[in-house]
């Protein structure tokens, strides 16, 4: 047998010479067989190549399909309400009059409050895991947090509804209302009867949900800091805090921002953790204790019950708005994380 | 106060806060899991697995919801895995440095964390609306769209872990590219690829939002893919929001079942992945 290179050329050299007599006897059939076999292999290779390429393109088509179908579904609502849809506070299925502002407002406010809680705590947990935690505990706690990041959000939602909301209603909200009663600005933020469910409760549940996510990403990102840099910092006498503040954080800033944006993307699009505890009221209320709604909660609650094309279409337009918002946030997040990867590579 | 003391004080405050943050975070997460085990465990009995979802006021189980979840997840994974794996192969093997691969990588990362409710709307638009009714198959398609990004990402990552020298050795023996990938790269990354599928199953089995208006719900046992089908997450959603005590109890039990399934899957995936990394 002669050695055949991938492109089918016979290799030169001794092997060929010793095979010569043998080859002369069986040559015609072997050459035809080999050519056929090579042909087949090349075809298989081409087909496999195109198949994988097609699958990669299919991913792009899926995204394109999502955008196109959402725009198509939202068209009746877009034509009826125009840009006023974004700012209108109306939500009246009976008169077919819809506006997205309460849902957009609820989505943004709950996510912002959630990030306000989850980011400092998440960074704290990441710092704890990379610097402070006793070594034998690091892996178990780290793994536990990663596992928690994968728990379905409906679990957080059901816990929020049955355990957290009643607790907030009886213990936290009365104290907040009484505590801030005399303070000028804050009294309107914490006003109204203590429902238990509402914007603040939903934000807190969201915060707990994205916390493991932000913590585990930040930990991974912190760990990309070269040990040499940290050792150098400790070597010139920096405290742990100074090392984190002046070495680790500046080095991993892009990654931390990326991780936080990823968490924000999750929070904005989260449905189940919020739907249970937001209260589903289509109004913008200055009080954080009042019930509100978010885009995803509105869709989840009303879509199957929506009668009439315009109602359905308005809900799909809400979905489109949500998709655009999260797309932008996630694109920024990925860009930031890619920058860090390139830096550490 | 000397500079030294100030620095020490700042450090103590900062590290103290980090400890506090860790305690705070872990406290809530253990609280949630604890409640879940307590409340869900109370309703755990064999009837949960053998009886159908009951009308309010009578006893029953979650059998149809569990079966529906299993069936739709299985179909979703069966559709999504080949697509994700092939695309991941393109990104890691044929088109590693091409522009197309870069764009797909970026888009896939976005799909990975895109709101799942939007995927539900998408499938409603392309399947449920034209068909005119809710169906299990559209639920499975919605789930498969969530499987693709997860499998794609892990496939690419795991194939990239396969040393290039192995591919070169195979090519030097004359193996064509397709064979190098199929016989060498896939085999070397097998555990990792399985990890990806398991992670995708874990992700999909708890998804509620995309099923709400694709597969809807069904109070009875059904294996008809062309009809609405119950699933655990949707049943939990419906039962938890109901005013009936026994429905709420079933919701807790269902939540516990899902959490156990997801945690088991993630742990198995993790050990497989860890074994892979150690043996390398």
CSV table of N, CA and C in Angstrom, one decimal, chain B residues 25-112:
chain,number,residue,atom,x,y,z
B,25,UNK,N,-26.3,37.0,50.8
B,25,UNK,CA,-26.7,36.3,49.6
B,25,UNK,C,-27.0,34.9,49.9
B,26,UNK,N,-26.1,34.2,50.6
B,26,UNK,CA,-26.3,32.8,50.9
B,26,UNK,C,-27.6,32.6,51.8
B,27,UNK,N,-27.8,33.6,52.7
B,27,UNK,CA,-29.0,33.4,53.5
B,27,UNK,C,-30.3,33.3,52.7
B,28,UNK,N,-30.5,34.2,51.8
B,28,UNK,CA,-31.7,34.2,51.0
B,28,UNK,C,-31.8,32.9,50.2
B,29,UNK,N,-30.7,32.5,49.6
B,29,UNK,CA,-30.7,31.4,48.7
B,29,UNK,C,-31.0,30.1,49.5
B,30,UNK,N,-30.4,30.0,50.7
B,30,UNK,CA,-30.7,28.8,51.5
B,30,UNK,C,-32.2,28.9,52.0
B,31,UNK,N,-32.6,30.1,52.3
B,31,UNK,CA,-34.0,30.3,52.8
B,31,UNK,C,-35.0,29.8,51.7
B,32,UNK,N,-34.7,30.2,50.4
B,32,UNK,CA,-35.6,29.7,49.4
B,32,UNK,C,-35.6,28.2,49.2
B,33,UNK,N,-34.4,27.7,49.2
B,33,UNK,CA,-34.3,26.2,49.0
B,33,UNK,C,-34.9,25.5,50.2
B,34,UNK,N,-34.7,26.0,51.4
B,34,UNK,CA,-35.2,25.4,52.6
B,34,UNK,C,-36.8,25.4,52.5
B,35,UNK,N,-37.4,26.5,52.2
B,35,UNK,CA,-38.8,26.6,52.1
B,35,UNK,C,-39.3,25.6,51.1
B,36,UNK,N,-38.6,25.6,50.0
B,36,UNK,CA,-39.0,24.7,48.9
B,36,UNK,C,-39.1,23.3,49.3
B,37,UNK,N,-38.0,22.8,50.0
B,37,UNK,CA,-37.9,21.4,50.4
B,37,UNK,C,-39.0,21.2,51.4
B,38,UNK,N,-39.2,22.1,52.3
B,38,UNK,CA,-40.2,21.9,53.4
B,38,UNK,C,-41.6,21.8,52.8
B,39,UNK,N,-42.0,22.9,52.0
B,39,UNK,CA,-43.3,22.9,51.5
B,39,UNK,C,-43.6,21.9,50.5
B,40,UNK,N,-42.6,21.7,49.6
B,40,UNK,CA,-42.8,20.7,48.5
B,40,UNK,C,-42.8,19.3,49.1
B,41,UNK,N,-41.9,19.0,50.0
B,41,UNK,CA,-41.8,17.7,50.6
B,41,UNK,C,-43.0,17.2,51.3
B,42,UNK,N,-43.8,18.2,51.9
B,42,UNK,CA,-45.0,17.9,52.6
B,42,UNK,C,-46.0,17.2,51.7
B,43,UNK,N,-46.0,17.6,50.4
B,43,UNK,CA,-47.0,17.1,49.5
B,43,UNK,C,-46.5,15.9,48.7
B,44,UNK,N,-45.3,15.5,48.9
B,44,UNK,CA,-44.7,14.4,48.1
B,44,UNK,C,-45.3,13.1,48.5
B,45,UNK,N,-45.9,12.4,47.5
B,45,UNK,CA,-46.4,11.1,47.8
B,45,UNK,C,-46.5,10.4,46.4
B,46,UNK,N,-46.7,9.0,46.4
B,46,UNK,CA,-46.7,8.3,45.2
B,46,UNK,C,-47.8,8.8,44.2
B,47,UNK,N,-48.9,9.3,44.8
B,47,UNK,CA,-50.0,9.7,44.0
B,47,UNK,C,-49.7,10.9,43.1
B,48,UNK,N,-48.6,11.7,43.5
B,48,UNK,CA,-48.2,12.8,42.7
B,48,UNK,C,-47.8,12.3,41.3
B,49,UNK,N,-47.2,11.1,41.3
B,49,UNK,CA,-46.6,10.6,40.0
B,49,UNK,C,-47.7,9.7,39.3
B,50,UNK,N,-48.8,9.3,39.9
B,50,UNK,CA,-49.7,8.4,39.3
B,50,UNK,C,-51.0,9.1,38.9
B,51,UNK,N,-51.4,10.2,39.5
B,51,UNK,CA,-52.7,10.7,39.2
B,51,UNK,C,-52.6,12.0,38.4
B,52,UNK,N,-53.7,12.3,37.7
B,52,UNK,CA,-53.8,13.5,36.9
B,52,UNK,C,-54.0,14.8,37.7
B,53,UNK,N,-53.7,15.9,37.1
B,53,UNK,CA,-54.0,17.2,37.8
B,53,UNK,C,-55.5,17.2,38.1
B,54,UNK,N,-55.8,17.5,39.4
B,54,UNK,CA,-57.2,17.4,39.8
B,54,UNK,C,-58.0,18.7,39.6
B,55,UNK,N,-59.3,18.7,39.5
B,55,UNK,CA,-60.1,19.9,39.6
B,55,UNK,C,-60.0,20.4,41.1
B,56,UNK,N,-60.2,21.7,41.3
B,56,UNK,CA,-60.1,22.2,42.7
B,56,UNK,C,-61.0,21.4,43.7
B,57,UNK,N,-60.4,21.1,44.8
B,57,UNK,CA,-61.2,20.5,45.9
B,57,UNK,C,-61.0,19.0,46.0
B,58,UNK,N,-60.5,18.4,45.0
B,58,UNK,CA,-60.3,16.9,45.1
B,58,UNK,C,-58.8,16.6,45.0
B,59,UNK,N,-58.5,15.4,45.4
B,59,UNK,CA,-57.0,15.1,45.4
B,59,UNK,C,-56.6,14.6,44.0
B,60,UNK,N,-55.3,14.7,43.7
B,60,UNK,CA,-54.8,14.3,42.4
B,60,UNK,C,-53.3,14.4,42.5
B,61,UNK,N,-52.7,14.3,41.3
B,61,UNK,CA,-51.2,14.4,41.2
B,61,UNK,C,-50.8,15.2,40.0
B,62,UNK,N,-49.6,15.0,39.6
B,62,UNK,CA,-49.1,15.8,38.5
B,62,UNK,C,-48.6,14.9,37.3
B,63,UNK,N,-49.2,13.7,37.3
B,63,UNK,CA,-48.7,12.7,36.3
B,63,UNK,C,-48.7,13.3,34.9
B,64,UNK,N,-49.8,13.9,34.4
B,64,UNK,CA,-49.9,14.4,33.1
B,64,UNK,C,-48.9,15.5,32.8
B,65,UNK,N,-48.7,16.3,33.9
B,65,UNK,CA,-47.8,17.4,33.7
B,65,UNK,C,-46.3,17.0,33.6
B,66,UNK,N,-46.0,15.9,34.4
B,66,UNK,CA,-44.6,15.4,34.4
B,66,UNK,C,-44.4,14.8,33.0
B,67,UNK,N,-45.4,14.0,32.5
B,67,UNK,CA,-45.2,13.3,31.3
B,67,UNK,C,-45.1,14.3,30.1
B,68,UNK,N,-45.9,15.4,30.2
B,68,UNK,CA,-45.9,16.4,29.2
B,68,UNK,C,-44.6,17.1,29.1
B,69,UNK,N,-44.0,17.5,30.3
B,69,UNK,CA,-42.7,18.1,30.4
B,69,UNK,C,-41.7,17.3,29.8
B,70,UNK,N,-41.7,16.0,30.2
B,70,UNK,CA,-40.6,15.0,29.7
B,70,UNK,C,-40.7,15.0,28.2
B,71,UNK,N,-42.0,14.8,27.7
B,71,UNK,CA,-42.1,14.6,26.2
B,71,UNK,C,-41.7,15.8,25.4
B,72,UNK,N,-42.2,17.0,25.9
B,72,UNK,CA,-41.8,18.2,25.1
B,72,UNK,C,-40.4,18.5,25.2
B,73,UNK,N,-39.8,18.3,26.4
B,73,UNK,CA,-38.3,18.6,26.6
B,73,UNK,C,-37.6,17.6,25.6
B,74,UNK,N,-38.0,16.4,25.6
B,74,UNK,CA,-37.3,15.4,24.8
B,74,UNK,C,-37.3,15.8,23.3
B,75,UNK,N,-38.5,16.2,22.8
B,75,UNK,CA,-38.6,16.6,21.4
B,75,UNK,C,-37.8,17.8,21.2
B,76,UNK,N,-38.0,18.8,22.1
B,76,UNK,CA,-37.2,20.0,22.0
B,76,UNK,C,-35.7,19.8,21.9
B,77,UNK,N,-35.2,18.9,22.7
B,77,UNK,CA,-33.8,18.6,22.7
B,77,UNK,C,-33.4,17.9,21.4
B,78,UNK,N,-34.3,16.9,21.0
B,78,UNK,CA,-34.1,16.2,19.8
B,78,UNK,C,-34.0,17.1,18.6
B,79,UNK,N,-34.8,18.2,18.5
B,79,UNK,CA,-34.7,19.1,17.4
B,79,UNK,C,-33.5,20.0,17.5
B,80,UNK,N,-33.3,20.5,18.7
B,80,UNK,CA,-32.3,21.6,18.9
B,80,UNK,C,-30.9,21.1,19.0
B,81,UNK,N,-30.7,19.9,19.5
B,81,UNK,CA,-29.3,19.4,19.6
B,81,UNK,C,-28.5,19.3,18.3
B,82,UNK,N,-29.1,18.6,17.3
B,82,UNK,CA,-28.3,18.5,16.0
B,82,UNK,C,-27.9,19.8,15.5
B,83,UNK,N,-28.9,20.7,15.5
B,83,UNK,CA,-28.7,22.0,14.9
B,83,UNK,C,-27.6,22.8,15.6
B,84,UNK,N,-27.7,22.8,17.0
B,84,UNK,CA,-26.7,23.4,17.8
B,84,UNK,C,-25.3,22.8,17.6
B,85,UNK,N,-25.3,21.5,17.6
B,85,UNK,CA,-24.0,20.8,17.5
B,85,UNK,C,-23.3,21.1,16.1
B,86,UNK,N,-24.1,21.0,15.1
B,86,UNK,CA,-23.5,21.3,13.7
B,86,UNK,C,-23.0,22.7,13.7
B,87,UNK,N,-23.8,23.7,14.2
B,87,UNK,CA,-23.4,25.0,14.1
B,87,UNK,C,-22.2,25.2,15.0
B,88,UNK,N,-22.2,24.6,16.2
B,88,UNK,CA,-21.0,24.7,17.0
B,88,UNK,C,-19.7,24.1,16.4
B,89,UNK,N,-19.9,23.0,15.6
B,89,UNK,CA,-18.8,22.4,14.9
B,89,UNK,C,-18.3,23.4,13.8
B,90,UNK,N,-19.2,24.1,13.1
B,90,UNK,CA,-18.7,25.0,12.1
B,90,UNK,C,-17.9,26.1,12.8
B,91,UNK,N,-18.3,26.6,14.0
B,91,UNK,CA,-17.6,27.7,14.6
B,91,UNK,C,-16.3,27.2,15.1
B,92,UNK,N,-16.1,26.0,15.5
B,92,UNK,CA,-14.9,25.5,16.1
B,92,UNK,C,-14.0,24.9,15.1
B,93,UNK,N,-14.5,24.3,14.0
B,93,UNK,CA,-13.7,23.6,13.1
B,93,UNK,C,-13.5,24.3,11.7
B,94,UNK,N,-14.6,24.3,10.9
B,94,UNK,CA,-14.4,24.7,9.6
B,94,UNK,C,-14.2,26.2,9.5
B,95,UNK,N,-15.0,27.0,10.3
B,95,UNK,CA,-15.0,28.4,10.1
B,95,UNK,C,-14.5,29.2,11.3
B,96,UNK,N,-13.5,28.6,11.9
B,96,UNK,CA,-13.1,29.2,13.2
B,96,UNK,C,-12.8,30.7,13.2
B,97,UNK,N,-12.1,31.1,12.1
B,97,UNK,CA,-11.7,32.5,12.1
B,97,UNK,C,-12.5,33.3,11.0
B,98,UNK,N,-13.6,32.7,10.5
B,98,UNK,CA,-14.3,33.5,9.5
B,98,UNK,C,-15.2,34.6,10.1
B,99,UNK,N,-15.6,35.5,9.2
B,99,UNK,CA,-16.4,36.5,9.6
B,99,UNK,C,-17.8,36.0,10.1
B,100,UNK,N,-18.3,35.0,9.3
B,100,UNK,CA,-19.6,34.4,9.6
B,100,UNK,C,-19.6,33.8,11.0
B,101,UNK,N,-18.5,33.1,11.3
B,101,UNK,CA,-18.4,32.5,12.7
B,101,UNK,C,-18.4,33.6,13.7
B,102,UNK,N,-17.8,34.7,13.5
B,102,UNK,CA,-17.7,35.8,14.5
B,102,UNK,C,-19.1,36.3,14.7
B,103,UNK,N,-19.9,36.5,13.6
B,103,UNK,CA,-21.2,37.1,13.8
B,103,UNK,C,-22.1,36.1,14.5
B,104,UNK,N,-22.0,34.8,14.1
B,104,UNK,CA,-22.9,33.8,14.7
B,104,UNK,C,-22.6,33.7,16.2
B,105,UNK,N,-21.3,33.7,16.5
B,105,UNK,CA,-20.9,33.6,17.9
B,105,UNK,C,-21.6,34.8,18.7
B,106,UNK,N,-21.5,35.9,18.2
B,106,UNK,CA,-22.1,37.1,18.8
B,106,UNK,C,-23.6,37.0,19.0
B,107,UNK,N,-24.3,36.6,17.9
B,107,UNK,CA,-25.7,36.5,17.9
B,107,UNK,C,-26.2,35.4,18.8
B,108,UNK,N,-25.4,34.3,18.8
B,108,UNK,CA,-25.8,33.2,19.7
B,108,UNK,C,-25.7,33.5,21.1
B,109,UNK,N,-24.6,34.3,21.5
B,109,UNK,CA,-24.5,34.7,22.9
B,109,UNK,C,-25.7,35.6,23.3
B,110,UNK,N,-26.2,36.3,22.3
B,110,UNK,CA,-27.4,37.2,22.7
B,110,UNK,C,-28.6,36.3,22.8
B,111,UNK,N,-28.8,35.3,21.9
B,111,UNK,CA,-29.9,34.4,22.0
B,111,UNK,C,-29.9,33.6,23.3
B,112,UNK,N,-28.6,33.3,23.8
B,112,UNK,CA,-28.5,32.6,25.0
B,112,UNK,C,-29.2,33.2,26.2
